[in-house]
């Protein structure tokens, strides 16, 4: 048994390598999808079909003043961030500090979109953590939210001065998201303000 | 009855079941009443075909998510208003994108989803049949030299010349 069989050395035919090439092609495709294209993107992110379209019409009461009805007009004239939030949403609490900073030091016009919330809870939340919003739309039963394609909180839309939706961020905004993702878009559309 | 036939039949049944399976209805839909039972069935079909945008692996019919409840209510309201299935689907796609459809429409960006599996199965089947045919038509080439064969039979004493050597 100590005799060894010597294999005749022969070149593999090209056909034998096909499975290897198929494997490599599939592996690179998966690698591309998972690591390159997916970088920095939440796997649950759903691209919004509303980008580039006028913001939907709405008529919602103001959170802070129930007698006041807010319409799409509040979006016009200036680039604004429409921020969907609720007092029951932990990630909204997380991004709130950043929103306060943006409103105070960057002069960004923030429009609150209080979503599926109780008025008293929402007001208590603002009293406790501060109010960065110029106005706040109150949408407790998700009627306007469906028109905006909202599926969670927080979500933030960049709306230009003409009321056209330019970007949608799903998930909280922090300083890095602000600097790399949202600020460049705001600056691009601020230049076009009439 | 042939066991092989039974086995094949059970596999085919299982595969058919998997292919036909729809997301289960886990949610009671009692709050949605229709005077016309046909309309009710249409409603249940529709919400079973739409994907919940929050949970993503559930249909609107099966999801307990609050947004799914809102969307069911909205679809119900629109059906009561007399809107057609197409109108409601268009409304939802305009807001949430085609993501909400379990069956994406056939268009350039989705061609791979629709035809990819067919191409793969076709190519696999073609290779499989070709390999089978080749095995049948041409016998395996015996590329050992006379010298090597003699040595092989020395190493495998139980085998005799002329007998096919099987491994395992």
JSON list of N, CA and C in Angstrom, two decimals, chain A residues 1 3-6 8 10 15 18 26 29 43-50 53 115-116 141-143 145-152, chain B residues 53-56 66-67 70-71 73-74 77-78 91-99 112 120 127 130 134 143-144 148 151-152 154-155:
[
{"chain": "A", "resi": 1, "resn": "UNK", "atom": "N", "xyz": [0.82, -1.20, 0.00]},
{"chain": "A", "resi": 1, "resn": "UNK", "atom": "CA", "xyz": [0.00, 0.00, 0.00]},
{"chain": "A", "resi": 1, "resn": "UNK", "atom": "C", "xyz": [0.85, 1.25, 0.00]},
{"chain": "A", "resi": 3, "resn": "UNK", "atom": "N", "xyz": [2.76, 2.09, -2.24]},
{"chain": "A", "resi": 3, "resn": "UNK", "atom": "CA", "xyz": [2.92, 2.55, -3.61]},
{"chain": "A", "resi": 3, "resn": "UNK", "atom": "C", "xyz": [1.95, 3.69, -3.89]},
{"chain": "A", "resi": 4, "resn": "UNK", "atom": "N", "xyz": [2.39, 4.70, -4.56]},
{"chain": "A", "resi": 4, "resn": "UNK", "atom": "CA", "xyz": [1.48, 5.81, -4.84]},
{"chain": "A", "resi": 4, "resn": "UNK", "atom": "C", "xyz": [1.09, 5.82, -6.31]},
{"chain": "A", "resi": 5, "resn": "UNK", "atom": "N", "xyz": [-0.15, 6.11, -6.53]},
{"chain": "A", "resi": 5, "resn": "UNK", "atom": "CA", "xyz": [-0.60, 6.20, -7.91]},
{"chain": "A", "resi": 5, "resn": "UNK", "atom": "C", "xyz": [-0.25, 7.59, -8.42]},
{"chain": "A", "resi": 6, "resn": "UNK", "atom": "N", "xyz": [0.47, 7.63, -9.48]},
{"chain": "A", "resi": 6, "resn": "UNK", "atom": "CA", "xyz": [0.78, 8.95, -10.01]},
{"chain": "A", "resi": 6, "resn": "UNK", "atom": "C", "xyz": [-0.30, 9.34, -11.02]},
{"chain": "A", "resi": 8, "resn": "UNK", "atom": "N", "xyz": [-1.84, 11.08, -14.09]},
{"chain": "A", "resi": 8, "resn": "UNK", "atom": "CA", "xyz": [-1.33, 11.66, -15.32]},
{"chain": "A", "resi": 8, "resn": "UNK", "atom": "C", "xyz": [-1.70, 13.15, -15.33]},
{"chain": "A", "resi": 10, "resn": "UNK", "atom": "N", "xyz": [-2.84, 16.32, -16.71]},
{"chain": "A", "resi": 10, "resn": "UNK", "atom": "CA", "xyz": [-3.47, 16.75, -17.95]},
{"chain": "A", "resi": 10, "resn": "UNK", "atom": "C", "xyz": [-4.17, 18.06, -17.71]},
{"chain": "A", "resi": 15, "resn": "UNK", "atom": "N", "xyz": [-14.29, 23.61, -20.62]},
{"chain": "A", "resi": 15, "resn": "UNK", "atom": "CA", "xyz": [-15.67, 23.37, -20.22]},
{"chain": "A", "resi": 15, "resn": "UNK", "atom": "C", "xyz": [-15.79, 23.05, -18.74]},
{"chain": "A", "resi": 18, "resn": "UNK", "atom": "N", "xyz": [-16.55, 25.96, -16.37]},
{"chain": "A", "resi": 18, "resn": "UNK", "atom": "CA", "xyz": [-17.80, 26.74, -16.46]},
{"chain": "A", "resi": 18, "resn": "UNK", "atom": "C", "xyz": [-18.47, 26.91, -15.08]},
{"chain": "A", "resi": 26, "resn": "UNK", "atom": "N", "xyz": [-22.02, 34.80, -9.90]},
{"chain": "A", "resi": 26, "resn": "UNK", "atom": "CA", "xyz": [-23.08, 34.95, -8.90]},
{"chain": "A", "resi": 26, "resn": "UNK", "atom": "C", "xyz": [-22.53, 35.57, -7.63]},
{"chain": "A", "resi": 29, "resn": "UNK", "atom": "N", "xyz": [-22.05, 39.23, -8.10]},
{"chain": "A", "resi": 29, "resn": "UNK", "atom": "CA", "xyz": [-23.34, 39.91, -8.14]},
{"chain": "A", "resi": 29, "resn": "UNK", "atom": "C", "xyz": [-23.86, 40.13, -6.72]},
{"chain": "A", "resi": 43, "resn": "UNK", "atom": "N", "xyz": [-31.86, 48.26, 4.80]},
{"chain": "A", "resi": 43, "resn": "UNK", "atom": "CA", "xyz": [-32.42, 47.21, 3.93]},
{"chain": "A", "resi": 43, "resn": "UNK", "atom": "C", "xyz": [-33.93, 47.38, 3.81]},
{"chain": "A", "resi": 44, "resn": "UNK", "atom": "N", "xyz": [-34.53, 48.09, 4.78]},
{"chain": "A", "resi": 44, "resn": "UNK", "atom": "CA", "xyz": [-35.98, 48.27, 4.74]},
{"chain": "A", "resi": 44, "resn": "UNK", "atom": "C", "xyz": [-36.37, 49.51, 3.95]},
{"chain": "A", "resi": 45, "resn": "UNK", "atom": "N", "xyz": [-35.38, 50.20, 3.38]},
{"chain": "A", "resi": 45, "resn": "UNK", "atom": "CA", "xyz": [-35.66, 51.43, 2.66]},
{"chain": "A", "resi": 45, "resn": "UNK", "atom": "C", "xyz": [-36.50, 51.16, 1.42]},
{"chain": "A", "resi": 46, "resn": "UNK", "atom": "N", "xyz": [-37.58, 51.89, 1.28]},
{"chain": "A", "resi": 46, "resn": "UNK", "atom": "CA", "xyz": [-38.40, 51.79, 0.08]},
{"chain": "A", "resi": 46, "resn": "UNK", "atom": "C", "xyz": [-38.27, 53.11, -0.68]},
{"chain": "A", "resi": 47, "resn": "UNK", "atom": "N", "xyz": [-37.79, 53.08, -1.91]},
{"chain": "A", "resi": 47, "resn": "UNK", "atom": "CA", "xyz": [-37.66, 54.33, -2.64]},
{"chain": "A", "resi": 47, "resn": "UNK", "atom": "C", "xyz": [-39.03, 54.97, -2.86]},
{"chain": "A", "resi": 48, "resn": "UNK", "atom": "N", "xyz": [-39.12, 56.28, -2.66]},
{"chain": "A", "resi": 48, "resn": "UNK", "atom": "CA", "xyz": [-40.42, 56.94, -2.79]},
{"chain": "A", "resi": 48, "resn": "UNK", "atom": "C", "xyz": [-40.70, 57.29, -4.23]},
{"chain": "A", "resi": 49, "resn": "UNK", "atom": "N", "xyz": [-41.90, 56.97, -4.72]},
{"chain": "A", "resi": 49, "resn": "UNK", "atom": "CA", "xyz": [-42.27, 57.36, -6.08]},
{"chain": "A", "resi": 49, "resn": "UNK", "atom": "C", "xyz": [-42.60, 58.85, -6.16]},
{"chain": "A", "resi": 50, "resn": "UNK", "atom": "N", "xyz": [-42.58, 59.55, -5.01]},
{"chain": "A", "resi": 50, "resn": "UNK", "atom": "CA", "xyz": [-43.01, 60.95, -4.99]},
{"chain": "A", "resi": 50, "resn": "UNK", "atom": "C", "xyz": [-41.89, 61.93, -5.32]},
{"chain": "A", "resi": 53, "resn": "UNK", "atom": "N", "xyz": [-42.05, 65.02, -7.70]},
{"chain": "A", "resi": 53, "resn": "UNK", "atom": "CA", "xyz": [-43.46, 65.35, -7.92]},
{"chain": "A", "resi": 53, "resn": "UNK", "atom": "C", "xyz": [-43.90, 66.39, -6.89]},
{"chain": "A", "resi": 115, "resn": "UNK", "atom": "N", "xyz": [-47.74, 62.37, 13.37]},
{"chain": "A", "resi": 115, "resn": "UNK", "atom": "CA", "xyz": [-48.36, 61.26, 12.65]},
{"chain": "A", "resi": 115, "resn": "UNK", "atom": "C", "xyz": [-48.86, 60.19, 13.63]},
{"chain": "A", "resi": 116, "resn": "UNK", "atom": "N", "xyz": [-50.15, 59.83, 13.52]},
{"chain": "A", "resi": 116, "resn": "UNK", "atom": "CA", "xyz": [-50.72, 58.76, 14.33]},
{"chain": "A", "resi": 116, "resn": "UNK", "atom": "C", "xyz": [-50.40, 58.95, 15.81]},
{"chain": "A", "resi": 141, "resn": "UNK", "atom": "N", "xyz": [-55.05, 60.20, 12.18]},
{"chain": "A", "resi": 141, "resn": "UNK", "atom": "CA", "xyz": [-55.59, 58.96, 11.61]},
{"chain": "A", "resi": 141, "resn": "UNK", "atom": "C", "xyz": [-54.94, 58.59, 10.27]},
{"chain": "A", "resi": 142, "resn": "UNK", "atom": "N", "xyz": [-53.78, 59.20, 9.98]},
{"chain": "A", "resi": 142, "resn": "UNK", "atom": "CA", "xyz": [-52.98, 58.78, 8.82]},
{"chain": "A", "resi": 142, "resn": "UNK", "atom": "C", "xyz": [-53.71, 59.02, 7.49]},
{"chain": "A", "resi": 143, "resn": "UNK", "atom": "N", "xyz": [-54.58, 60.02, 7.41]},
{"chain": "A", "resi": 143, "resn": "UNK", "atom": "CA", "xyz": [-55.22, 60.29, 6.13]},
{"chain": "A", "resi": 143, "resn": "UNK", "atom": "C", "xyz": [-54.24, 60.96, 5.18]},
{"chain": "A", "resi": 145, "resn": "UNK", "atom": "N", "xyz": [-50.98, 61.05, 5.76]},
{"chain": "A", "resi": 145, "resn": "UNK", "atom": "CA", "xyz": [-49.79, 60.20, 5.75]},
{"chain": "A", "resi": 145, "resn": "UNK", "atom": "C", "xyz": [-49.80, 59.21, 4.59]},
{"chain": "A", "resi": 146, "resn": "UNK", "atom": "N", "xyz": [-50.96, 58.63, 4.29]},
{"chain": "A", "resi": 146, "resn": "UNK", "atom": "CA", "xyz": [-51.07, 57.69, 3.17]},
{"chain": "A", "resi": 146, "resn": "UNK", "atom": "C", "xyz": [-50.75, 58.41, 1.86]},
{"chain": "A", "resi": 147, "resn": "UNK", "atom": "N", "xyz": [-51.25, 59.66, 1.72]},
{"chain": "A", "resi": 147, "resn": "UNK", "atom": "CA", "xyz": [-50.96, 60.40, 0.49]},
{"chain": "A", "resi": 147, "resn": "UNK", "atom": "C", "xyz": [-49.48, 60.69, 0.33]},
{"chain": "A", "resi": 148, "resn": "UNK", "atom": "N", "xyz": [-48.79, 60.84, 1.44]},
{"chain": "A", "resi": 148, "resn": "UNK", "atom": "CA", "xyz": [-47.36, 61.10, 1.39]},
{"chain": "A", "resi": 148, "resn": "UNK", "atom": "C", "xyz": [-46.56, 59.79, 1.32]},
{"chain": "A", "resi": 149, "resn": "UNK", "atom": "N", "xyz": [-47.23, 58.67, 1.35]},
{"chain": "A", "resi": 149, "resn": "UNK", "atom": "CA", "xyz": [-46.53, 57.38, 1.33]},
{"chain": "A", "resi": 149, "resn": "UNK", "atom": "C", "xyz": [-45.73, 57.11, 2.59]},
{"chain": "A", "resi": 150, "resn": "UNK", "atom": "N", "xyz": [-46.17, 57.68, 3.70]},
{"chain": "A", "resi": 150, "resn": "UNK", "atom": "CA", "xyz": [-45.46, 57.48, 4.96]},
{"chain": "A", "resi": 150, "resn": "UNK", "atom": "C", "xyz": [-45.70, 56.05, 5.46]},
{"chain": "A", "resi": 151, "resn": "UNK", "atom": "N", "xyz": [-44.65, 55.36, 5.85]},
{"chain": "A", "resi": 151, "resn": "UNK", "atom": "CA", "xyz": [-44.87, 54.02, 6.40]},
{"chain": "A", "resi": 151, "resn": "UNK", "atom": "C", "xyz": [-44.19, 53.82, 7.74]},
{"chain": "A", "resi": 152, "resn": "UNK", "atom": "N", "xyz": [-43.67, 54.89, 8.30]},
{"chain": "A", "resi": 152, "resn": "UNK", "atom": "CA", "xyz": [-43.06, 54.78, 9.62]},
{"chain": "A", "resi": 152, "resn": "UNK", "atom": "C", "xyz": [-42.60, 56.15, 10.06]},
{"chain": "B", "resi": 53, "resn": "UNK", "atom": "N", "xyz": [-46.10, 47.53, 3.81]},
{"chain": "B", "resi": 53, "resn": "UNK", "atom": "CA", "xyz": [-44.88, 48.30, 3.61]},
{"chain": "B", "resi": 53, "resn": "UNK", "atom": "C", "xyz": [-44.00, 48.32, 4.85]},
{"chain": "B", "resi": 54, "resn": "UNK", "atom": "N", "xyz": [-44.56, 47.98, 6.00]},
{"chain": "B", "resi": 54, "resn": "UNK", "atom": "CA", "xyz": [-43.77, 48.03, 7.23]},
{"chain": "B", "resi": 54, "resn": "UNK", "atom": "C", "xyz": [-43.09, 46.69, 7.48]},
{"chain": "B", "resi": 55, "resn": "UNK", "atom": "N", "xyz": [-43.87, 45.61, 7.38]},
{"chain": "B", "resi": 55, "resn": "UNK", "atom": "CA", "xyz": [-43.31, 44.31, 7.73]},
{"chain": "B", "resi": 55, "resn": "UNK", "atom": "C", "xyz": [-42.70, 43.61, 6.53]},
{"chain": "B", "resi": 56, "resn": "UNK", "atom": "N", "xyz": [-43.17, 43.95, 5.34]},
{"chain": "B", "resi": 56, "resn": "UNK", "atom": "CA", "xyz": [-42.56, 43.54, 4.08]},
{"chain": "B", "resi": 56, "resn": "UNK", "atom": "C", "xyz": [-42.65, 42.07, 3.73]},
{"chain": "B", "resi": 66, "resn": "UNK", "atom": "N", "xyz": [-49.85, 48.76, 12.31]},
{"chain": "B", "resi": 66, "resn": "UNK", "atom": "CA", "xyz": [-50.84, 49.81, 12.34]},
{"chain": "B", "resi": 66, "resn": "UNK", "atom": "C", "xyz": [-51.03, 50.46, 10.96]},
{"chain": "B", "resi": 67, "resn": "UNK", "atom": "N", "xyz": [-49.92, 50.58, 10.22]},
{"chain": "B", "resi": 67, "resn": "UNK", "atom": "CA", "xyz": [-50.03, 51.16, 8.88]},
{"chain": "B", "resi": 67, "resn": "UNK", "atom": "C", "xyz": [-50.84, 50.24, 7.97]},
{"chain": "B", "resi": 70, "resn": "UNK", "atom": "N", "xyz": [-54.39, 50.86, 8.64]},
{"chain": "B", "resi": 70, "resn": "UNK", "atom": "CA", "xyz": [-54.83, 52.11, 7.99]},
{"chain": "B", "resi": 70, "resn": "UNK", "atom": "C", "xyz": [-55.08, 51.87, 6.51]},
{"chain": "B", "resi": 71, "resn": "UNK", "atom": "N", "xyz": [-54.16, 51.12, 5.88]},
{"chain": "B", "resi": 71, "resn": "UNK", "atom": "CA", "xyz": [-54.29, 50.90, 4.44]},
{"chain": "B", "resi": 71, "resn": "UNK", "atom": "C", "xyz": [-55.50, 50.02, 4.13]},
{"chain": "B", "resi": 73, "resn": "UNK", "atom": "N", "xyz": [-58.22, 49.98, 5.83]},
{"chain": "B", "resi": 73, "resn": "UNK", "atom": "CA", "xyz": [-59.37, 50.86, 5.99]},
{"chain": "B", "resi": 73, "resn": "UNK", "atom": "C", "xyz": [-59.54, 51.77, 4.77]},
{"chain": "B", "resi": 74, "resn": "UNK", "atom": "N", "xyz": [-58.41, 52.27, 4.28]},
{"chain": "B", "resi": 74, "resn": "UNK", "atom": "CA", "xyz": [-58.44, 53.16, 3.11]},
{"chain": "B", "resi": 74, "resn": "UNK", "atom": "C", "xyz": [-58.95, 52.39, 1.88]},
{"chain": "B", "resi": 77, "resn": "UNK", "atom": "N", "xyz": [-62.64, 51.86, 2.24]},
{"chain": "B", "resi": 77, "resn": "UNK", "atom": "CA", "xyz": [-63.37, 53.10, 1.99]},
{"chain": "B", "resi": 77, "resn": "UNK", "atom": "C", "xyz": [-63.49, 53.34, 0.48]},
{"chain": "B", "resi": 78, "resn": "UNK", "atom": "N", "xyz": [-62.39, 53.12, -0.22]},
{"chain": "B", "resi": 78, "resn": "UNK", "atom": "CA", "xyz": [-62.40, 53.35, -1.67]},
{"chain": "B", "resi": 78, "resn": "UNK", "atom": "C", "xyz": [-63.28, 52.34, -2.39]},
{"chain": "B", "resi": 91, "resn": "UNK", "atom": "N", "xyz": [-53.59, 53.99, -7.06]},
{"chain": "B", "resi": 91, "resn": "UNK", "atom": "CA", "xyz": [-53.48, 54.94, -5.94]},
{"chain": "B", "resi": 91, "resn": "UNK", "atom": "C", "xyz": [-52.32, 54.54, -5.02]},
{"chain": "B", "resi": 92, "resn": "UNK", "atom": "N", "xyz": [-52.26, 53.26, -4.67]},
{"chain": "B", "resi": 92, "resn": "UNK", "atom": "CA", "xyz": [-51.23, 52.82, -3.73]},
{"chain": "B", "resi": 92, "resn": "UNK", "atom": "C", "xyz": [-49.84, 52.85, -4.35]},
{"chain": "B", "resi": 93, "resn": "UNK", "atom": "N", "xyz": [-49.74, 52.46, -5.63]},
{"chain": "B", "resi": 93, "resn": "UNK", "atom": "CA", "xyz": [-48.43, 52.47, -6.29]},
{"chain": "B", "resi": 93, "resn": "UNK", "atom": "C", "xyz": [-47.90, 53.91, -6.41]},
{"chain": "B", "resi": 94, "resn": "UNK", "atom": "N", "xyz": [-48.83, 54.87, -6.65]},
{"chain": "B", "resi": 94, "resn": "UNK", "atom": "CA", "xyz": [-48.40, 56.26, -6.77]},
{"chain": "B", "resi": 94, "resn": "UNK", "atom": "C", "xyz": [-47.81, 56.77, -5.46]},
{"chain": "B", "resi": 95, "resn": "UNK", "atom": "N", "xyz": [-48.20, 56.17, -4.33]},
{"chain": "B", "resi": 95, "resn": "UNK", "atom": "CA", "xyz": [-47.72, 56.65, -3.05]},
{"chain": "B", "resi": 95, "resn": "UNK", "atom": "C", "xyz": [-46.58, 55.83, -2.47]},
{"chain": "B", "resi": 96, "resn": "UNK", "atom": "N", "xyz": [-46.68, 54.53, -2.61]},
{"chain": "B", "resi": 96, "resn": "UNK", "atom": "CA", "xyz": [-45.68, 53.66, -1.99]},
{"chain": "B", "resi": 96, "resn": "UNK", "atom": "C", "xyz": [-44.76, 53.00, -3.01]},
{"chain": "B", "resi": 97, "resn": "UNK", "atom": "N", "xyz": [-45.04, 53.20, -4.28]},
{"chain": "B", "resi": 97, "resn": "UNK", "atom": "CA", "xyz": [-44.20, 52.59, -5.31]},
{"chain": "B", "resi": 97, "resn": "UNK", "atom": "C", "xyz": [-44.62, 51.15, -5.56]},
{"chain": "B", "resi": 98, "resn": "UNK", "atom": "N", "xyz": [-43.96, 50.55, -6.54]},
{"chain": "B", "resi": 98, "resn": "UNK", "atom": "CA", "xyz": [-44.33, 49.19, -6.92]},
{"chain": "B", "resi": 98, "resn": "UNK", "atom": "C", "xyz": [-43.96, 48.18, -5.85]},
{"chain": "B", "resi": 99, "resn": "UNK", "atom": "N", "xyz": [-43.23, 48.68, -4.86]},
{"chain": "B", "resi": 99, "resn": "UNK", "atom": "CA", "xyz": [-42.85, 47.82, -3.74]},
{"chain": "B", "resi": 99, "resn": "UNK", "atom": "C", "xyz": [-44.08, 47.15, -3.13]},
{"chain": "B", "resi": 112, "resn": "UNK", "atom": "N", "xyz": [-35.32, 40.99, -15.12]},
{"chain": "B", "resi": 112, "resn": "UNK", "atom": "CA", "xyz": [-34.47, 39.98, -14.49]},
{"chain": "B", "resi": 112, "resn": "UNK", "atom": "C", "xyz": [-35.26, 39.15, -13.48]},
{"chain": "B", "resi": 120, "resn": "UNK", "atom": "N", "xyz": [-32.46, 30.50, -15.87]},
{"chain": "B", "resi": 120, "resn": "UNK", "atom": "CA", "xyz": [-31.62, 29.60, -15.08]},
{"chain": "B", "resi": 120, "resn": "UNK", "atom": "C", "xyz": [-32.12, 28.16, -15.18]},
{"chain": "B", "resi": 127, "resn": "UNK", "atom": "N", "xyz": [-28.37, 21.72, -19.89]},
{"chain": "B", "resi": 127, "resn": "UNK", "atom": "CA", "xyz": [-27.10, 21.08, -19.54]},
{"chain": "B", "resi": 127, "resn": "UNK", "atom": "C", "xyz": [-27.33, 19.66, -19.03]},
{"chain": "B", "resi": 130, "resn": "UNK", "atom": "N", "xyz": [-28.28, 17.37, -21.88]},
{"chain": "B", "resi": 130, "resn": "UNK", "atom": "CA", "xyz": [-27.12, 17.16, -22.75]},
{"chain": "B", "resi": 130, "resn": "UNK", "atom": "C", "xyz": [-26.15, 16.15, -22.11]},
{"chain": "B", "resi": 134, "resn": "UNK", "atom": "N", "xyz": [-25.14, 12.49, -23.55]},
{"chain": "B", "resi": 134, "resn": "UNK", "atom": "CA", "xyz": [-23.77, 12.15, -23.86]},
{"chain": "B", "resi": 134, "resn": "UNK", "atom": "C", "xyz": [-23.38, 10.84, -23.16]},
{"chain": "B", "resi": 143, "resn": "UNK", "atom": "N", "xyz": [-9.25, 5.95, -20.48]},
{"chain": "B", "resi": 143, "resn": "UNK", "atom": "CA", "xyz": [-8.01, 6.57, -20.93]},
{"chain": "B", "resi": 143, "resn": "UNK", "atom": "C", "xyz": [-6.78, 6.08, -20.15]},
{"chain": "B", "resi": 144, "resn": "UNK", "atom": "N", "xyz": [-6.90, 4.94, -19.51]},
{"chain": "B", "resi": 144, "resn": "UNK", "atom": "CA", "xyz": [-5.72, 4.37, -18.86]},
{"chain": "B", "resi": 144, "resn": "UNK", "atom": "C", "xyz": [-4.89, 3.63, -19.91]},
{"chain": "B", "resi": 148, "resn": "UNK", "atom": "N", "xyz": [-0.87, 1.20, -16.98]},
{"chain": "B", "resi": 148, "resn": "UNK", "atom": "CA", "xyz": [-1.57, 1.72, -15.81]},
{"chain": "B", "resi": 148, "resn": "UNK", "atom": "C", "xyz": [-2.66, 0.75, -15.35]},
{"chain": "B", "resi": 151, "resn": "UNK", "atom": "N", "xyz": [-1.29, -1.99, -13.37]},
{"chain": "B", "resi": 151, "resn": "UNK", "atom": "CA", "xyz": [-0.91, -1.57, -12.04]},
{"chain": "B", "resi": 151, "resn": "UNK", "atom": "C", "xyz": [-2.16, -1.40, -11.16]},
{"chain": "B", "resi": 152, "resn": "UNK", "atom": "N", "xyz": [-3.23, -0.91, -11.77]},
{"chain": "B", "resi": 152, "resn": "UNK", "atom": "CA", "xyz": [-4.48, -0.71, -11.03]},
{"chain": "B", "resi": 152, "resn": "UNK", "atom": "C", "xyz": [-4.99, -2.05, -10.50]},
{"chain": "B", "resi": 154, "resn": "UNK", "atom": "N", "xyz": [-3.28, -4.60, -9.84]},
{"chain": "B", "resi": 154, "resn": "UNK", "atom": "CA", "xyz": [-2.39, -5.07, -8.78]},
{"chain": "B", "resi": 154, "resn": "UNK", "atom": "C", "xyz": [-2.79, -4.41, -7.46]},
{"chain": "B", "resi": 155, "resn": "UNK", "atom": "N", "xyz": [-3.15, -3.13, -7.56]},
{"chain": "B", "resi": 155, "resn": "UNK", "atom": "CA", "xyz": [-3.50, -2.40, -6.34]},
{"chain": "B", "resi": 155, "resn": "UNK", "atom": "C", "xyz": [-4.86, -2.83, -5.82]}
]
